[in-house]
Short mmCIF file of C-alpha atoms in Angstrom, two decimals:
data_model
loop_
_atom_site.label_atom_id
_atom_site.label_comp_id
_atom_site.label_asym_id
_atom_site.label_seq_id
_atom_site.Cartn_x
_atom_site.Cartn_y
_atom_site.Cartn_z
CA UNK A 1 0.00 0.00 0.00
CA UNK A 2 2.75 2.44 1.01
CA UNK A 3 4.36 1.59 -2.64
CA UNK A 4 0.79 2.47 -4.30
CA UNK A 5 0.74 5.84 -1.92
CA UNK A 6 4.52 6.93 -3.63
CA UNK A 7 3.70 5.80 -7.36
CA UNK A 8 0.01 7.95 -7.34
CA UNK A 9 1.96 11.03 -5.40
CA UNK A 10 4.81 10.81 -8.13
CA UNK A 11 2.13 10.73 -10.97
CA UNK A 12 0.34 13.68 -9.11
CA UNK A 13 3.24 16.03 -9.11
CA UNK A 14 4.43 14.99 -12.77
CA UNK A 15 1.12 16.12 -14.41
CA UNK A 16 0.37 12.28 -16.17
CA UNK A 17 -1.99 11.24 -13.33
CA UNK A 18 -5.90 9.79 -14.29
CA UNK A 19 -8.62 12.16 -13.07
CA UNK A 20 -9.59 10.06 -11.20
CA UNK A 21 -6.28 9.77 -9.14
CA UNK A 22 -7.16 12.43 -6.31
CA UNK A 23 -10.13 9.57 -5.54
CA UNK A 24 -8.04 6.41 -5.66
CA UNK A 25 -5.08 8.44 -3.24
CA UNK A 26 -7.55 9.61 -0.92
CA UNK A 27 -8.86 6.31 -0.72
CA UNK A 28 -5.37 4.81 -0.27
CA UNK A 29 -4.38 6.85 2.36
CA UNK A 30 -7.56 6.04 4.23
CA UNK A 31 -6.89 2.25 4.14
CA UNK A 32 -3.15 3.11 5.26
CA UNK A 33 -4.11 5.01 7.96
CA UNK A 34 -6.68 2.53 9.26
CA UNK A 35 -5.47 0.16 11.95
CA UNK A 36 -5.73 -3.69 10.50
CA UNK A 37 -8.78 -5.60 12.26
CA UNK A 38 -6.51 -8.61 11.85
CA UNK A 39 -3.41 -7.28 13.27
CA UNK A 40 -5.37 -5.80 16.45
CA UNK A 41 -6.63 -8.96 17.11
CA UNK A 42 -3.38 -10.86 17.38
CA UNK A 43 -1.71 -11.57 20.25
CA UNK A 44 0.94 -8.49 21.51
CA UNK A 45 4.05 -10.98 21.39
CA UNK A 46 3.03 -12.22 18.08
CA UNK A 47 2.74 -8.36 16.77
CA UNK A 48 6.18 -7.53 18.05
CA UNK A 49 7.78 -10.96 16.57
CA UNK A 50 6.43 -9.60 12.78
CA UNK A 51 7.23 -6.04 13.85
CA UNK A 52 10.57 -7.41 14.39
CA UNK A 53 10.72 -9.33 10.28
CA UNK A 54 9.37 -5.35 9.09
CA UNK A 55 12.22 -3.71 10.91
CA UNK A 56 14.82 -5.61 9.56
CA UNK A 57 14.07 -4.80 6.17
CA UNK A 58 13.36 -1.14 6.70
CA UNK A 59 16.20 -0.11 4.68
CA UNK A 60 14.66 -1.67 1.80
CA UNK A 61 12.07 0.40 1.79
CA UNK A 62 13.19 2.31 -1.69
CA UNK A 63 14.30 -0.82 -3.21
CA UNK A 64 11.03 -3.12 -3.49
CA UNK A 65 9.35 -4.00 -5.93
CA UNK A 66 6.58 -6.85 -6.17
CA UNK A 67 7.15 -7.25 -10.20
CA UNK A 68 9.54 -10.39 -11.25
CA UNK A 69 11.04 -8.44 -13.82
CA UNK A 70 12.47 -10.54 -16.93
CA UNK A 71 16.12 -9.70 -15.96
CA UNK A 72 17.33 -9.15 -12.61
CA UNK A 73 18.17 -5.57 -12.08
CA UNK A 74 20.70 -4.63 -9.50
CA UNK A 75 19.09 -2.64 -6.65
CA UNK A 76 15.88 -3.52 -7.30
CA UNK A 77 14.44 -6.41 -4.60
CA UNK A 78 11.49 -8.45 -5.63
CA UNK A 79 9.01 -8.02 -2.16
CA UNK A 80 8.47 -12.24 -2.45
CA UNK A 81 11.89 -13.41 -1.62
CA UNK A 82 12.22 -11.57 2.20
CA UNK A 83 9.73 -13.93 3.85
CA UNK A 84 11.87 -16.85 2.75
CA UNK A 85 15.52 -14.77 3.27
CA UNK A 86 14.35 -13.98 7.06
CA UNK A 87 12.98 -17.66 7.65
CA UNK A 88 16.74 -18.45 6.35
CA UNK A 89 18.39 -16.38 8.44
CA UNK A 90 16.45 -17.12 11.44
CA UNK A 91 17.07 -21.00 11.30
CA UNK A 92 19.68 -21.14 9.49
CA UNK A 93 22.50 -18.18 9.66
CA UNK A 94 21.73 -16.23 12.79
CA UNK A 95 19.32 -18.72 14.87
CA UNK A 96 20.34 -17.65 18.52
CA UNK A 97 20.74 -13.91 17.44
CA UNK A 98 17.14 -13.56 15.82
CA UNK A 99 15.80 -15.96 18.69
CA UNK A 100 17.46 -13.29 21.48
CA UNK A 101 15.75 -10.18 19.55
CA UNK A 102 12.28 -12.34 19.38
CA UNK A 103 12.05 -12.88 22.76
CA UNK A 104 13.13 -9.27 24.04
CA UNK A 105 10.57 -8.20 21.41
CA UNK A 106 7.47 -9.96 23.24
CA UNK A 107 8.46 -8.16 26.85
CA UNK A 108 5.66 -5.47 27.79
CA UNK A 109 8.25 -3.11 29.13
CA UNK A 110 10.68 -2.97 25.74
CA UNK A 111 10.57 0.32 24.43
CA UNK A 112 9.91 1.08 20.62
CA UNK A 113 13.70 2.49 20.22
CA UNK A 114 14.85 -0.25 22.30
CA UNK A 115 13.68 -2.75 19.95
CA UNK A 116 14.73 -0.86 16.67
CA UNK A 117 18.23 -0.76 18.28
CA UNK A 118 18.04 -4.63 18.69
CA UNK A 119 16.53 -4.60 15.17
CA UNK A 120 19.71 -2.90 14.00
CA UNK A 121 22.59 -4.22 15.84
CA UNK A 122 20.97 -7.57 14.44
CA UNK A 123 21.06 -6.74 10.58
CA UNK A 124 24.57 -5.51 10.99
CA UNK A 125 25.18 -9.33 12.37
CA UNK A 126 23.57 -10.99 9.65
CA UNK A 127 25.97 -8.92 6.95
CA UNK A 128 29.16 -10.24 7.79
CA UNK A 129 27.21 -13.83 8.37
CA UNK A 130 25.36 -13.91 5.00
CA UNK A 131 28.35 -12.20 3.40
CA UNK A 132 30.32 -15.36 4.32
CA UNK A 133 27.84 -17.82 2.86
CA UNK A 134 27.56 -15.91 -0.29
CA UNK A 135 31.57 -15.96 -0.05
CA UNK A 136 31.33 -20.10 -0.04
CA UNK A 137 28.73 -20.50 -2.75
CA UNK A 138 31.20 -19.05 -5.17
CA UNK A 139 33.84 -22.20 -4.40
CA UNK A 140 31.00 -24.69 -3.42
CA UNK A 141 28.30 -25.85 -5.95
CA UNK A 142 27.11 -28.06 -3.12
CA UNK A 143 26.52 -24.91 -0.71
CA UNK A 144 25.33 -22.83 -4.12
CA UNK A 145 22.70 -25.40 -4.33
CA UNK A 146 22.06 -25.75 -0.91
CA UNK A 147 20.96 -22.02 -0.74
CA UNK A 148 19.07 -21.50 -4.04
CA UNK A 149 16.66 -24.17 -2.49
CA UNK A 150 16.42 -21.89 0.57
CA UNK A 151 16.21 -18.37 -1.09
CA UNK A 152 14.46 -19.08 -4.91
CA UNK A 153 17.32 -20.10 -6.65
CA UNK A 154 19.51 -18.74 -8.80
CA UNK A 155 17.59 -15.11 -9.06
CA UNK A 156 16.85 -15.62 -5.15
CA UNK A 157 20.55 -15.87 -4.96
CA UNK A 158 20.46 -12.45 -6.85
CA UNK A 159 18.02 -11.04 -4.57
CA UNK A 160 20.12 -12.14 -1.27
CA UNK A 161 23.34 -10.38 -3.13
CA UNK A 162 21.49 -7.21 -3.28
CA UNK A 163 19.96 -7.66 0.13
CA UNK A 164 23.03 -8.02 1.84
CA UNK A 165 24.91 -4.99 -0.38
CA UNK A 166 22.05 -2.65 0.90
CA UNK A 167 22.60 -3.23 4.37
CA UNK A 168 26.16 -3.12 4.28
CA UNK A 169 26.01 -0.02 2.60
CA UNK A 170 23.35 1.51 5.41
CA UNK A 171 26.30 3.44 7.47
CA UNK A 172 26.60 6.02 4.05
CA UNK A 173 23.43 4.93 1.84
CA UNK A 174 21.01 6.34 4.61
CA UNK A 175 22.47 9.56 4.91
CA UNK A 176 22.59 9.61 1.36
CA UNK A 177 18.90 9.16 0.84
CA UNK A 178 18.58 11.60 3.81
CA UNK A 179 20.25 14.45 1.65
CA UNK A 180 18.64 13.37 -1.60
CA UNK A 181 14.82 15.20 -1.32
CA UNK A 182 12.03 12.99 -1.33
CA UNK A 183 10.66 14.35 -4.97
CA UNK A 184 13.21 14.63 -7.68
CA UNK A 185 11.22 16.57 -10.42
CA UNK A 186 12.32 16.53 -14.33
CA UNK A 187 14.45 19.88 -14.19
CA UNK A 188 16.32 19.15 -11.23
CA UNK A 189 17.95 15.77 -12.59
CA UNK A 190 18.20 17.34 -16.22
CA UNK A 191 19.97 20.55 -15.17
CA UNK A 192 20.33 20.98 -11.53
CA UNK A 193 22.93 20.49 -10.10
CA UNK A 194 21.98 19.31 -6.69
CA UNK A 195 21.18 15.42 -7.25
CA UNK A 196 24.54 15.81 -9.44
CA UNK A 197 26.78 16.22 -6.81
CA UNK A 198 25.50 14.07 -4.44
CA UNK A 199 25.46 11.23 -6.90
CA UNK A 200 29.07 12.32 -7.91
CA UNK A 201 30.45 12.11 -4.31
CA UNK A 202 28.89 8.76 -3.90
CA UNK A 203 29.86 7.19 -7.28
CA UNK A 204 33.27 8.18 -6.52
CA UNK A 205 33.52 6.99 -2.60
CA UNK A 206 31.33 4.43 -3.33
CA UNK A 207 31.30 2.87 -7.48
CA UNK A 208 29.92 -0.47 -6.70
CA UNK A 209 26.87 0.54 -5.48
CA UNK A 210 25.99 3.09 -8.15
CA UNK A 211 22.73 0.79 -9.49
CA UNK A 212 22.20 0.96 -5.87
CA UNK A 213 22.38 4.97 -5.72
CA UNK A 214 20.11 4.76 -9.34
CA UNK A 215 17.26 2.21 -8.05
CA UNK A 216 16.64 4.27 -5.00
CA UNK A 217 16.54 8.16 -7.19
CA UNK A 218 14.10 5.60 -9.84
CA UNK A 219 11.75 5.26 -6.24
CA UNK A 220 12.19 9.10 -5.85
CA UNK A 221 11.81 10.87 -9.53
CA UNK A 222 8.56 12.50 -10.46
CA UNK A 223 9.48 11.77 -13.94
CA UNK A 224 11.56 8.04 -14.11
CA UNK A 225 13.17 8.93 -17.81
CA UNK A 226 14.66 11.82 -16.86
CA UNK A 227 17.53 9.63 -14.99
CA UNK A 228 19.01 8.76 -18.02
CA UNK A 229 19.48 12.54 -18.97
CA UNK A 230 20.93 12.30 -15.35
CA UNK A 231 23.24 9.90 -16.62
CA UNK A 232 24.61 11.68 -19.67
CA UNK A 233 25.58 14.40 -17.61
CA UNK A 234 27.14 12.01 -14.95
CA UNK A 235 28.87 10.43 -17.68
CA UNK A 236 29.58 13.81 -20.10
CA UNK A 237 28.31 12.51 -23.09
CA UNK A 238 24.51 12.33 -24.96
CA UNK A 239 25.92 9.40 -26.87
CA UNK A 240 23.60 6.05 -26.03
CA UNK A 241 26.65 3.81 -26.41
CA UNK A 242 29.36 6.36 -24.82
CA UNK A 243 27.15 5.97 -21.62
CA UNK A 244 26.42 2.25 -22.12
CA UNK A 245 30.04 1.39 -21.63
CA UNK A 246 30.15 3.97 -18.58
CA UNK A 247 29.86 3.28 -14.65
CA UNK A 248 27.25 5.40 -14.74
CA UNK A 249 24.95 2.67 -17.59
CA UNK A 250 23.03 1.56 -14.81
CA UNK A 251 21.26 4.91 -14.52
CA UNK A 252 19.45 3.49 -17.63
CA UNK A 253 19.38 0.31 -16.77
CA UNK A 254 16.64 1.04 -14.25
CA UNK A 255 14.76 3.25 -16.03
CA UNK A 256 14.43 0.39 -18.53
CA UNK A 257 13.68 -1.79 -15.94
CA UNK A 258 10.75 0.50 -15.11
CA UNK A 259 9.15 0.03 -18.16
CA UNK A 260 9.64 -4.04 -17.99
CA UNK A 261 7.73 -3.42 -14.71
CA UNK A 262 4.74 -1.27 -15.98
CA UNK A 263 4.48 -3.74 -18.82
CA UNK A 264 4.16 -6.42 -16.29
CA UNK A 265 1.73 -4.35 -14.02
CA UNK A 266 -0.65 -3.24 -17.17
CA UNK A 267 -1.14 -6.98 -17.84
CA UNK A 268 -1.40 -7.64 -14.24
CA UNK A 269 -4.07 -4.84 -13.92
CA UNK A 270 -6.14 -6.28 -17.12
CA UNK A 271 -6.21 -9.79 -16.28
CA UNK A 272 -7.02 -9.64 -12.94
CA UNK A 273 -7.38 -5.98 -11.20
CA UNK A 274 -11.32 -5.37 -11.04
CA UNK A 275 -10.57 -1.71 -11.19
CA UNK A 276 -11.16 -0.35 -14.30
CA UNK A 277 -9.03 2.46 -13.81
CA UNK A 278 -5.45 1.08 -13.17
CA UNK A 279 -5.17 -0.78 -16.60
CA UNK A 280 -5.01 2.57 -17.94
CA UNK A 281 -3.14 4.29 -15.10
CA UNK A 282 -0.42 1.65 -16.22
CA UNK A 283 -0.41 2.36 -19.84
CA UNK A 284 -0.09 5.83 -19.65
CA UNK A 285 2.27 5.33 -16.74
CA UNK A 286 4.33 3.58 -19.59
CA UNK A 287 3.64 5.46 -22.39
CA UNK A 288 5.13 8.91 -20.32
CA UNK A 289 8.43 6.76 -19.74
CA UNK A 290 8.85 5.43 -23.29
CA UNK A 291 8.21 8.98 -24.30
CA UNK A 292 10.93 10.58 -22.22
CA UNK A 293 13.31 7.73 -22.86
CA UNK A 294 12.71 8.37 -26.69
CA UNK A 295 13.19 12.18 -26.57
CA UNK A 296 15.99 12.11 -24.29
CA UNK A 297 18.28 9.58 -25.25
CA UNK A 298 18.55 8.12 -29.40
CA UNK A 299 19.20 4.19 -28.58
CA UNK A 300 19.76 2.85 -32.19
CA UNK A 301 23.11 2.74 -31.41
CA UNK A 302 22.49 0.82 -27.92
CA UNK A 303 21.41 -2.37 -29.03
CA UNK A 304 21.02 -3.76 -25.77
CA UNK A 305 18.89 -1.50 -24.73
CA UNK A 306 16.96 -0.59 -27.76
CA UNK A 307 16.50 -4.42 -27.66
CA UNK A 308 15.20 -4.28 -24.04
CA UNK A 309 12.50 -1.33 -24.95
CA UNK A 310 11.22 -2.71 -28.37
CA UNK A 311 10.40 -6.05 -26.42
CA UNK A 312 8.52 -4.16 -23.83
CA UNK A 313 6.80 -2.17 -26.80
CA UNK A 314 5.99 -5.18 -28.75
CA UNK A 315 4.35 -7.34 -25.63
CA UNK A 316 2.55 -4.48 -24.45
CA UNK A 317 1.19 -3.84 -28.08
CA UNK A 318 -0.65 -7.13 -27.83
CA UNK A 319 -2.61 -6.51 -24.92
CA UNK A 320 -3.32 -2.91 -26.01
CA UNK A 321 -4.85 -3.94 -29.05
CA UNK A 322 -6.74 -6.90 -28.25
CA UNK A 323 -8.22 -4.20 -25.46
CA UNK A 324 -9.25 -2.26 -28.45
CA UNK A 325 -10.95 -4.56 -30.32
CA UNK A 326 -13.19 -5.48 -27.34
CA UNK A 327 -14.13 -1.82 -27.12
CA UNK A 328 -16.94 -1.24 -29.25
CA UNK A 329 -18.43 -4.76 -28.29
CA UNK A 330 -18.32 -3.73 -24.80
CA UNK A 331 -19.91 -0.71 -25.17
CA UNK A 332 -22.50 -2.24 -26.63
CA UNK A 333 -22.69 -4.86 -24.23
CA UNK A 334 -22.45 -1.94 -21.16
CA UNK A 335 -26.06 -0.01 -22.80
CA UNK A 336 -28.04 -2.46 -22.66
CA UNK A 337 -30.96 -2.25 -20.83
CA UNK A 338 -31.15 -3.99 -17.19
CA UNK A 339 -33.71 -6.75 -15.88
CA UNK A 340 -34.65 -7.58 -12.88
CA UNK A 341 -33.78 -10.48 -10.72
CA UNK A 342 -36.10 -12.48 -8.99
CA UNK A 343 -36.56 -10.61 -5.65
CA UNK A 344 -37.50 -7.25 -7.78
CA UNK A 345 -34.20 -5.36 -7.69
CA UNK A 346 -32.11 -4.62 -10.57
CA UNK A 347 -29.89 -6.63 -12.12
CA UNK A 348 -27.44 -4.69 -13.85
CA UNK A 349 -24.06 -5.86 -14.90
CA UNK A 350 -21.34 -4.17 -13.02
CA UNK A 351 -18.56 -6.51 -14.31
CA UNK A 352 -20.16 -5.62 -18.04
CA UNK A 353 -19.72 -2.00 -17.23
CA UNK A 354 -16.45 -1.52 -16.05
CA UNK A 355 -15.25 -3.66 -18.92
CA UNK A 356 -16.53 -0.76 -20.98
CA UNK A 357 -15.38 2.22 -19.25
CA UNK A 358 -11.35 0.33 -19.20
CA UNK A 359 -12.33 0.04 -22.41
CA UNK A 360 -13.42 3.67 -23.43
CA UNK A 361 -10.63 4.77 -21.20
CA UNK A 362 -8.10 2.94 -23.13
CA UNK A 363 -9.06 4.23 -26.25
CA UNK A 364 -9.04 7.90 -25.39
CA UNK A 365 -5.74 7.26 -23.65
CA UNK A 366 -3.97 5.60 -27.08
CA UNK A 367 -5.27 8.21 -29.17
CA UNK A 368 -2.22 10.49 -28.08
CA UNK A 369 -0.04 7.71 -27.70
CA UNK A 370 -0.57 5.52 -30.91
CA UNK A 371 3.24 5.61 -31.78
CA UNK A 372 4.06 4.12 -28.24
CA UNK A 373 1.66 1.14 -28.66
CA UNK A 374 1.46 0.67 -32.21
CA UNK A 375 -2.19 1.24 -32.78
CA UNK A 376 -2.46 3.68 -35.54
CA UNK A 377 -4.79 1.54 -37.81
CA UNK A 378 -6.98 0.05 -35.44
CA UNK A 379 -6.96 2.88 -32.87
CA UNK A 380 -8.59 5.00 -35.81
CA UNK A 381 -11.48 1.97 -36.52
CA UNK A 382 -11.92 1.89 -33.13
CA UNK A 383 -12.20 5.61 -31.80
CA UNK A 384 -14.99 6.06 -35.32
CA UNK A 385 -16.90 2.96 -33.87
CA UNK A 386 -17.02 4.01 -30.75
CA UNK A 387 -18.07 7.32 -31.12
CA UNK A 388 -20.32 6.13 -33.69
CA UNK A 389 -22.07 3.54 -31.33
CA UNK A 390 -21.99 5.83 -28.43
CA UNK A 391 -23.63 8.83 -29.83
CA UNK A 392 -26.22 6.86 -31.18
CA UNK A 393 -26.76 4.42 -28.54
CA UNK A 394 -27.24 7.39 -25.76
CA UNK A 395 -29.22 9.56 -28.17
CA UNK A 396 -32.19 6.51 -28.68
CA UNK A 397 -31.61 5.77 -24.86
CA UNK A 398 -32.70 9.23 -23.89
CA UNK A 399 -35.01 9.83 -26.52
CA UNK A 400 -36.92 6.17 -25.38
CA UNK A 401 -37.50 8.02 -22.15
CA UNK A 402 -40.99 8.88 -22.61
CA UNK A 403 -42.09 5.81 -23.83
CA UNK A 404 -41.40 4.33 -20.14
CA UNK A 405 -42.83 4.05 -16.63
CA UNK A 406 -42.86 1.92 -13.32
CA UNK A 407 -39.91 -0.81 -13.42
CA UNK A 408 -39.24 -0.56 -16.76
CA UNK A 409 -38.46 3.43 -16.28
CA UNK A 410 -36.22 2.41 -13.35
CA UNK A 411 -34.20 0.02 -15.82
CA UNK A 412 -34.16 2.38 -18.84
CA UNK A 413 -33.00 5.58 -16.70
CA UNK A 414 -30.07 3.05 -15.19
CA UNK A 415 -29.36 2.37 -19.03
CA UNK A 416 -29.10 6.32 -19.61
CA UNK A 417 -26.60 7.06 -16.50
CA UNK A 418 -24.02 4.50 -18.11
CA UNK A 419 -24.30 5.91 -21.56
CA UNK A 420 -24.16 9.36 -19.88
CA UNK A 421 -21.12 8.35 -17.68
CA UNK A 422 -19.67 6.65 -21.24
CA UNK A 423 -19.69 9.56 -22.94
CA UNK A 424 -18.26 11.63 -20.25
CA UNK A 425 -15.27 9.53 -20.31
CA UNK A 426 -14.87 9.48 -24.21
CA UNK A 427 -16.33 13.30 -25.37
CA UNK A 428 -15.97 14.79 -22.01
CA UNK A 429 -17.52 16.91 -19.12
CA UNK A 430 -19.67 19.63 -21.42
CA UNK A 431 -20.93 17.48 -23.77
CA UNK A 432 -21.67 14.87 -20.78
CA UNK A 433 -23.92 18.20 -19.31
CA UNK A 434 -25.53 18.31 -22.21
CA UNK A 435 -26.73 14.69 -22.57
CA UNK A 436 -27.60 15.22 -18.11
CA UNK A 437 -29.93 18.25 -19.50
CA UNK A 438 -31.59 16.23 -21.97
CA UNK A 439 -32.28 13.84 -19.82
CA UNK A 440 -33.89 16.00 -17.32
CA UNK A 441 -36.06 17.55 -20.56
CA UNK A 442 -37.09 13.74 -20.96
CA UNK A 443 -38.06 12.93 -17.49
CA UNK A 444 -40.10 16.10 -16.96
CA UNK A 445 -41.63 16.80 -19.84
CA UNK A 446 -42.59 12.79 -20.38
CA UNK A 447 -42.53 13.98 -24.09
CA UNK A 448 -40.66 12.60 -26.69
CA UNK A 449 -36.88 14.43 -27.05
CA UNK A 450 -37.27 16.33 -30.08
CA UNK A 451 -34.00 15.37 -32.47
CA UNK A 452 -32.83 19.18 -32.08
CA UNK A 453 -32.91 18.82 -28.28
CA UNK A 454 -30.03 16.28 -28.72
CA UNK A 455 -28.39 18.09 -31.90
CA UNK A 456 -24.59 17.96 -31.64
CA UNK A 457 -24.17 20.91 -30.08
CA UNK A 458 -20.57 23.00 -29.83
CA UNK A 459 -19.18 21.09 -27.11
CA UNK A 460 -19.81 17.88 -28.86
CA UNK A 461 -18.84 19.25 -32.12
CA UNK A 462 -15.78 20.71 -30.68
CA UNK A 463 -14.54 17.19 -29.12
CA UNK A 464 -15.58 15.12 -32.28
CA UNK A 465 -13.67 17.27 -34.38
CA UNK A 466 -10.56 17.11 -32.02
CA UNK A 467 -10.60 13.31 -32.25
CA UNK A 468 -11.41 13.29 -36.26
CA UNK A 469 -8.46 15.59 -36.24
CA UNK A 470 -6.00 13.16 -34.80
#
């Protein structure tokens, strides 16, 4: 939750957030801020034993992620793997240590600051201990084994590697985050010179942990692409390939790695968020980084990376378009008018509905971003359907009004507020007044809606002809 808090706050501030966003944040922050019914019910000792597992990974914080990205990036820790890194520890590494902290943990009279101390000097004990095993597992394919069936093999090897290099690295790192503010906005990497000379200082005292220093400002920047204009000026050079073969590549790296992740979230969000909001949050989430990463940096002569992006562009193309060729039938599907089910109430289709408004929302958002997805073609059939169906749909909706009464007016009017809400999304607020006026006409007058009443008026005309245009 505190993850989905940061990502809508960063989309806030960089201007690319859904209108909807102020709704979903406030809503967040609600749920944060509520104590958890299950947690209150536990036992006290059991709360402080998995207060204890959350302090030891506070330093983490910046670095999770709960995408399995393709590739592994450095400084980036998949949220899965600490359950089964603390249950290895715990049994396994540092068994009397973690017991010792448990047990002080479940005392009434422990202190919070007591315990994080504990919490502390006990992370700094398991460095040097897991820094030994992952020593042995270089010379030992027995041991190498031994622990990839522990931590999630090979990549939970990976994960346990970065683990360990972040809390080694705490002493300087959290200072470092400390000085670095907590919003890095587009100018400030591109030109100030701030963020540059803290990331200078630390690349220099510090070069191996540079995709350390990247992954957390990635966490921190309003606007994710701008870090590789951050590392052209680390690096001195605008050239893709003059900065691939720097120290300061993994800059990009991450950034690329972001999009990997968004393309894993949008299908995430499509095949099994109910929301029908954060399926296009993600795209256009993506689309904003591929943009900057496009204007910013020219990676023909990067394969590597120009390989990593077109493979994100090309998967996330799929869903995109099979998305739009479900839209019209789902609009279609959405206006239909409701029954009733057998104890009298209505039975409308919210499932059916939301499918339409991701849908509608999809379309509206790929019609400024057909060059990202490559949708040209069939964004174009798609937006004239749409509109086509939609305008026509709502406009014998409304004008059916009058012809309706009892139950059945119930059912029709429910039938007119999607269609309404519909059009909203794809023409907009005026011309979604203008249908909410006709409507009122309909229902008061019990007349039928004369065909001027719902004559595309200037707002409509205005957003049609915007569309058309592009």
């Amino acid at each position: 939750m505190e993850t989905l808090v940061r990502n809508l706050e960063r989309a806030k501030k960089s201007g690319t957030a859904d209108d909807h966003i102020e709704l979903i944040l406030a809503a967040s922050l609600d749920l944060l801020r509520k104590p958890d019914p299950q947690l209150e019910d536990l036992p006290r000792g059991v709360m402080r034993r998995n207060q204890v597992q959350r302090l030891f990974f506070t330093p983490l914080d910046e670095f999770l992620i709960n995408e399995h990205l393709p590739t592994k990036q450095e400084g980036r820790v998949n949220r899965a793997v600490l359950n089964r890194v603390w249950q290895w520890i715990s049994r396994d590494v540092l068994p009397s240590d973690v017991k010792r902290v448990l047990d002080q943990a479940e005392q009434d009279t422990i202190s919070e600051e007591r315990m994080e101390t504990l919490v502390k000097s006990l992370r700094k004990s398991s460095v040097e201990a897991v820094g030994d095993v992952l020593h042995k597992i270089e010379i030992s394919d027995k041991d190498r084994r031994r622990l990839g069936m522990e931590v999630g093999g090979e990549r939970g090897i990976e994960e346990l590697k970065d683990i360990n290099k972040i809390f080694a690295a705490e002493g300087w790192l959290m200072p470092f985050l400390k000085a670095v503010p907590e919003s890095l906005d587009a100018t400030g990497l591109k030109t100030g010179k701030g963020v540059l000379k803290l990331v200078e200082k630390a690349s220099t005292r510090f070069p191996d942990h540079i995709p350390v220093v990247a992954a957390a400002l990635l966490e921190r920047a309003d606007t994710p692409s701008a870090l590789c204009s951050l590392a052209g000026r680390l690096a001195r050079s605008d050239d893709a390939k003059a900065i691939s073969n720097s120290q300061f590549s993994p800059f990009v790296d991450v950034v690329l790695s972001e999009a990997e992740r968004l393309n894993i979230l949008a299908h995430e969000h499509r095949n099994n968020n109910p929301d029908p909001v954060a399926f296009s949050q993600a795209l256009s989430e993506y689309h904003s980084l591929v943009r900057g990463v496009e204007l910013d940096m020219d990676l023909s002569h990067a394969g590597t990376w120009q390989k990593r992006l077109s493979a994100t562009k090309k998967d996330i193309s799929e869903i995109v378009t099979s998305e739009l060729q479900n839209a019209h039938s789902a609009v279609r599907r959405s206006l239909m008018v409701p029954g009733f089910d057998e104890d009298g109430k209505l039975d409308q289709d919210q499932a059916v509905i939301d499918e339409a408004v991701r849908a509608l929302r999809v379309v509206v958002m790929v019609r400024n971003a057909s060059q990202t997805f490559a949708v040209n073609d069939i964004g174009k059939r798609t937006r004239q359907a749409v509109e086509q169906t939609l305008e026509i749909l709502t406009r014998s909706l409304i004008g059916d009004l009058h012809k309706t009464d009892g139950k059945g007016r119930e059912a029709h009017l429910a039938a007119v507020d999607v269609a309404i809400m519909l059009s909203e999304i794809y023409f907009g607020g005026e011309y979604a007044q203008q249908l909410r006026r006709s409507r009122q006409t309909a229902l008061s007058t019990k007349i039928v809606a004369k065909a001027e009443t719902l004559a595309p008026g200037p707002a409509k005309k205005a957003a049609v002809g915007q569309m058309r245009r592009q």
